[in-house]
């Protein structure tokens, strides 16, 4: 078989061979560029996954803290309820006021933490998605 002949017996001219070599070189270059782009995209996705994983871990930790605070709040509400029942039995008004004030402080602390956490989550989302709106 001649160097200018393919498996089917077609004979290529030197110009056609030069053109085919040029097309092959362009295809190889294009393929290399696509591979480089895919590697860059994979690196970016790995980074985004790491950030999302960190955010998820941080959010999970905050949710566990809030869960414990809500449990404490439930216990406090039960104590206040018990005090109310006792107060109906003529317990000290001062003790009841103290329990109510403690409950209000605790509720405002938990509410503030929930608000701060929500604000932080929205801010992180806006930083990751600067061109998107929460209204979508």
PDB file of N, CA and C in Angstrom, residues 33-81:
ATOM      1  N   UNK A  33      -7.709  22.078  24.081  1.00  0.00           N
ATOM      2  CA  UNK A  33      -8.374  23.238  24.687  1.00  0.00           C
ATOM      3  C   UNK A  33      -9.623  22.814  25.449  1.00  0.00           C
ATOM      4  N   UNK A  34     -10.405  21.897  24.866  1.00  0.00           N
ATOM      5  CA  UNK A  34     -11.610  21.414  25.552  1.00  0.00           C
ATOM      6  C   UNK A  34     -11.245  20.695  26.846  1.00  0.00           C
ATOM      7  N   UNK A  35     -10.188  19.893  26.805  1.00  0.00           N
ATOM      8  CA  UNK A  35      -9.749  19.185  28.012  1.00  0.00           C
ATOM      9  C   UNK A  35      -9.329  20.192  29.073  1.00  0.00           C
ATOM     10  N   UNK A  36      -8.574  21.231  28.677  1.00  0.00           N
ATOM     11  CA  UNK A  36      -8.162  22.264  29.633  1.00  0.00           C
ATOM     12  C   UNK A  36      -9.375  22.949  30.254  1.00  0.00           C
ATOM     13  N   UNK A  37     -10.386  23.269  29.423  1.00  0.00           N
ATOM     14  CA  UNK A  37     -11.602  23.902  29.938  1.00  0.00           C
ATOM     15  C   UNK A  37     -12.333  22.976  30.907  1.00  0.00           C
ATOM     16  N   UNK A  38     -12.403  21.701  30.570  1.00  0.00           N
ATOM     17  CA  UNK A  38     -13.064  20.741  31.463  1.00  0.00           C
ATOM     18  C   UNK A  38     -12.324  20.622  32.791  1.00  0.00           C
ATOM     19  N   UNK A  39     -11.005  20.650  32.751  1.00  0.00           N
ATOM     20  CA  UNK A  39     -10.212  20.594  33.986  1.00  0.00           C
ATOM     21  C   UNK A  39     -10.478  21.840  34.828  1.00  0.00           C
ATOM     22  N   UNK A  40     -10.525  23.018  34.178  1.00  0.00           N
ATOM     23  CA  UNK A  40     -10.830  24.255  34.902  1.00  0.00           C
ATOM     24  C   UNK A  40     -12.227  24.188  35.519  1.00  0.00           C
ATOM     25  N   UNK A  41     -13.202  23.714  34.738  1.00  0.00           N
ATOM     26  CA  UNK A  41     -14.569  23.582  35.257  1.00  0.00           C
ATOM     27  C   UNK A  41     -14.616  22.617  36.440  1.00  0.00           C
ATOM     28  N   UNK A  42     -13.889  21.522  36.339  1.00  0.00           N
ATOM     29  CA  UNK A  42     -13.861  20.544  37.436  1.00  0.00           C
ATOM     30  C   UNK A  42     -13.238  21.160  38.684  1.00  0.00           C
ATOM     31  N   UNK A  43     -12.170  21.945  38.509  1.00  0.00           N
ATOM     32  CA  UNK A  43     -11.544  22.618  39.652  1.00  0.00           C
ATOM     33  C   UNK A  43     -12.523  23.591  40.305  1.00  0.00           C
ATOM     34  N   UNK A  44     -13.248  24.354  39.482  1.00  0.00           N
ATOM     35  CA  UNK A  44     -14.225  25.308  40.009  1.00  0.00           C
ATOM     36  C   UNK A  44     -15.344  24.572  40.756  1.00  0.00           C
ATOM     37  N   UNK A  45     -15.810  23.470  40.190  1.00  0.00           N
ATOM     38  CA  UNK A  45     -16.862  22.691  40.855  1.00  0.00           C
ATOM     39  C   UNK A  45     -16.371  22.103  42.170  1.00  0.00           C
ATOM     40  N   UNK A  46     -15.112  21.640  42.195  1.00  0.00           N
ATOM     41  CA  UNK A  46     -14.546  21.126  43.448  1.00  0.00           C
ATOM     42  C   UNK A  46     -14.501  22.229  44.504  1.00  0.00           C
ATOM     43  N   UNK A  47     -14.098  23.428  44.082  1.00  0.00           N
ATOM     44  CA  UNK A  47     -14.049  24.560  45.009  1.00  0.00           C
ATOM     45  C   UNK A  47     -15.455  24.884  45.528  1.00  0.00           C
ATOM     46  N   UNK A  48     -16.422  24.961  44.612  1.00  0.00           N
ATOM     47  CA  UNK A  48     -17.795  25.268  45.021  1.00  0.00           C
ATOM     48  C   UNK A  48     -18.342  24.203  45.960  1.00  0.00           C
ATOM     49  N   UNK A  49     -18.010  22.950  45.706  1.00  0.00           N
ATOM     50  CA  UNK A  49     -18.447  21.863  46.584  1.00  0.00           C
ATOM     51  C   UNK A  49     -17.829  22.011  47.971  1.00  0.00           C
ATOM     52  N   UNK A  50     -16.557  22.384  48.022  1.00  0.00           N
ATOM     53  CA  UNK A  50     -15.895  22.577  49.315  1.00  0.00           C
ATOM     54  C   UNK A  50     -16.549  23.720  50.083  1.00  0.00           C
ATOM     55  N   UNK A  51     -16.864  24.816  49.382  1.00  0.00           N
ATOM     56  CA  UNK A  51     -17.525  25.957  50.025  1.00  0.00           C
ATOM     57  C   UNK A  51     -18.908  25.547  50.518  1.00  0.00           C
ATOM     58  N   UNK A  52     -19.662  24.859  49.660  1.00  0.00           N
ATOM     59  CA  UNK A  52     -21.008  24.423  50.046  1.00  0.00           C
ATOM     60  C   UNK A  52     -20.947  23.464  51.230  1.00  0.00           C
ATOM     61  N   UNK A  53     -19.969  22.590  51.231  1.00  0.00           N
ATOM     62  CA  UNK A  53     -19.812  21.640  52.332  1.00  0.00           C
ATOM     63  C   UNK A  53     -19.518  22.380  53.632  1.00  0.00           C
ATOM     64  N   UNK A  54     -18.643  23.378  53.550  1.00  0.00           N
ATOM     65  CA  UNK A  54     -18.334  24.183  54.737  1.00  0.00           C
ATOM     66  C   UNK A  54     -19.558  24.932  55.230  1.00  0.00           C
ATOM     67  N   UNK A  55     -20.321  25.510  54.291  1.00  0.00           N
ATOM     68  CA  UNK A  55     -21.540  26.227  54.670  1.00  0.00           C
ATOM     69  C   UNK A  55     -22.551  25.277  55.302  1.00  0.00           C
ATOM     70  N   UNK A  56     -22.670  24.073  54.738  1.00  0.00           N
ATOM     71  CA  UNK A  56     -23.600  23.089  55.286  1.00  0.00           C
ATOM     72  C   UNK A  56     -23.184  22.690  56.696  1.00  0.00           C
ATOM     73  N   UNK A  57     -21.894  22.483  56.892  1.00  0.00           N
ATOM     74  CA  UNK A  57     -21.397  22.106  58.220  1.00  0.00           C
ATOM     75  C   UNK A  57     -21.666  23.223  59.222  1.00  0.00           C
ATOM     76  N   UNK A  58     -21.412  24.462  58.812  1.00  0.00           N
ATOM     77  CA  UNK A  58     -21.644  25.611  59.683  1.00  0.00           C
ATOM     78  C   UNK A  58     -23.134  25.752  59.998  1.00  0.00           C
ATOM     79  N   UNK A  59     -23.974  25.599  58.980  1.00  0.00           N
ATOM     80  CA  UNK A  59     -25.420  25.698  59.183  1.00  0.00           C
ATOM     81  C   UNK A  59     -25.917  24.582  60.098  1.00  0.00           C
ATOM     82  N   UNK A  60     -25.405  23.380  59.904  1.00  0.00           N
ATOM     83  CA  UNK A  60     -25.802  22.247  60.748  1.00  0.00           C
ATOM     84  C   UNK A  60     -25.430  22.511  62.199  1.00  0.00           C
ATOM     85  N   UNK A  61     -24.222  23.029  62.416  1.00  0.00           N
ATOM     86  CA  UNK A  61     -23.779  23.332  63.780  1.00  0.00           C
ATOM     87  C   UNK A  61     -24.707  24.378  64.412  1.00  0.00           C
ATOM     88  N   UNK A  62     -25.048  25.418  63.633  1.00  0.00           N
ATOM     89  CA  UNK A  62     -25.936  26.462  64.155  1.00  0.00           C
ATOM     90  C   UNK A  62     -27.325  25.896  64.453  1.00  0.00           C
ATOM     91  N   UNK A  63     -27.809  25.013  63.585  1.00  0.00           N
ATOM     92  CA  UNK A  63     -29.125  24.413  63.820  1.00  0.00           C
ATOM     93  C   UNK A  63     -29.131  23.552  65.080  1.00  0.00           C
ATOM     94  N   UNK A  64     -28.044  22.849  65.331  1.00  0.00           N
ATOM     95  CA  UNK A  64     -27.950  22.044  66.556  1.00  0.00           C
ATOM     96  C   UNK A  64     -27.966  22.965  67.772  1.00  0.00           C
ATOM     97  N   UNK A  65     -27.219  24.079  67.688  1.00  0.00           N
ATOM     98  CA  UNK A  65     -27.228  25.040  68.797  1.00  0.00           C
ATOM     99  C   UNK A  65     -28.639  25.572  69.030  1.00  0.00           C
ATOM    100  N   UNK A  66     -29.321  25.924  67.945  1.00  0.00           N
ATOM    101  CA  UNK A  66     -30.684  26.455  68.065  1.00  0.00           C
ATOM    102  C   UNK A  66     -31.621  25.393  68.619  1.00  0.00           C
ATOM    103  N   UNK A  67     -31.433  24.134  68.209  1.00  0.00           N
ATOM    104  CA  UNK A  67     -32.265  23.047  68.735  1.00  0.00           C
ATOM    105  C   UNK A  67     -32.125  22.967  70.252  1.00  0.00           C
ATOM    106  N   UNK A  68     -30.883  23.051  70.729  1.00  0.00           N
ATOM    107  CA  UNK A  68     -30.661  23.001  72.176  1.00  0.00           C
ATOM    108  C   UNK A  68     -31.286  24.216  72.868  1.00  0.00           C
ATOM    109  N   UNK A  69     -31.163  25.381  72.221  1.00  0.00           N
ATOM    110  CA  UNK A  69     -31.759  26.582  72.806  1.00  0.00           C
ATOM    111  C   UNK A  69     -33.282  26.476  72.833  1.00  0.00           C
ATOM    112  N   UNK A  70     -33.855  25.910  71.785  1.00  0.00           N
ATOM    113  CA  UNK A  70     -35.309  25.739  71.767  1.00  0.00           C
ATOM    114  C   UNK A  70     -35.759  24.747  72.838  1.00  0.00           C
ATOM    115  N   UNK A  71     -34.957  23.706  73.067  1.00  0.00           N
ATOM    116  CA  UNK A  71     -35.270  22.769  74.144  1.00  0.00           C
ATOM    117  C   UNK A  71     -35.246  23.513  75.484  1.00  0.00           C
ATOM    118  N   UNK A  72     -34.191  24.327  75.681  1.00  0.00           N
ATOM    119  CA  UNK A  72     -34.107  25.118  76.914  1.00  0.00           C
ATOM    120  C   UNK A  72     -35.303  26.054  77.035  1.00  0.00           C
ATOM    121  N   UNK A  73     -35.713  26.637  75.906  1.00  0.00           N
ATOM    122  CA  UNK A  73     -36.871  27.524  75.913  1.00  0.00           C
ATOM    123  C   UNK A  73     -38.131  26.759  76.308  1.00  0.00           C
ATOM    124  N   UNK A  74     -38.294  25.562  75.778  1.00  0.00           N
ATOM    125  CA  UNK A  74     -39.458  24.738  76.151  1.00  0.00           C
ATOM    126  C   UNK A  74     -39.459  24.465  77.651  1.00  0.00           C
ATOM    127  N   UNK A  75     -38.280  24.127  78.187  1.00  0.00           N
ATOM    128  CA  UNK A  75     -38.180  23.872  79.623  1.00  0.00           C
ATOM    129  C   UNK A  75     -38.547  25.123  80.418  1.00  0.00           C
ATOM    130  N   UNK A  76     -38.079  26.276  79.924  1.00  0.00           N
ATOM    131  CA  UNK A  76     -38.381  27.535  80.599  1.00  0.00           C
ATOM    132  C   UNK A  76     -39.876  27.828  80.548  1.00  0.00           C
ATOM    133  N   UNK A  77     -40.496  27.580  79.393  1.00  0.00           N
ATOM    134  CA  UNK A  77     -41.939  27.800  79.261  1.00  0.00           C
ATOM    135  C   UNK A  77     -42.696  26.877  80.210  1.00  0.00           C
ATOM    136  N   UNK A  78     -42.240  25.635  80.330  1.00  0.00           N
ATOM    137  CA  UNK A  78     -42.879  24.714  81.274  1.00  0.00           C
ATOM    138  C   UNK A  78     -42.739  25.222  82.710  1.00  0.00           C
ATOM    139  N   UNK A  79     -41.547  25.741  83.035  1.00  0.00           N
ATOM    140  CA  UNK A  79     -41.355  26.281  84.396  1.00  0.00           C
ATOM    141  C   UNK A  79     -42.262  27.478  84.637  1.00  0.00           C
ATOM    142  N   UNK A  80     -42.370  28.358  83.618  1.00  0.00           N
ATOM    143  CA  UNK A  80     -43.249  29.525  83.762  1.00  0.00           C
ATOM    144  C   UNK A  80     -44.694  29.058  83.919  1.00  0.00           C
ATOM    145  N   UNK A  81     -45.087  28.059  83.131  1.00  0.00           N
ATOM    146  CA  UNK A  81     -46.444  27.522  83.268  1.00  0.00           C
ATOM    147  C   UNK A  81     -46.687  26.965  84.652  1.00  0.00           C
TER     148      UNK A  81
END
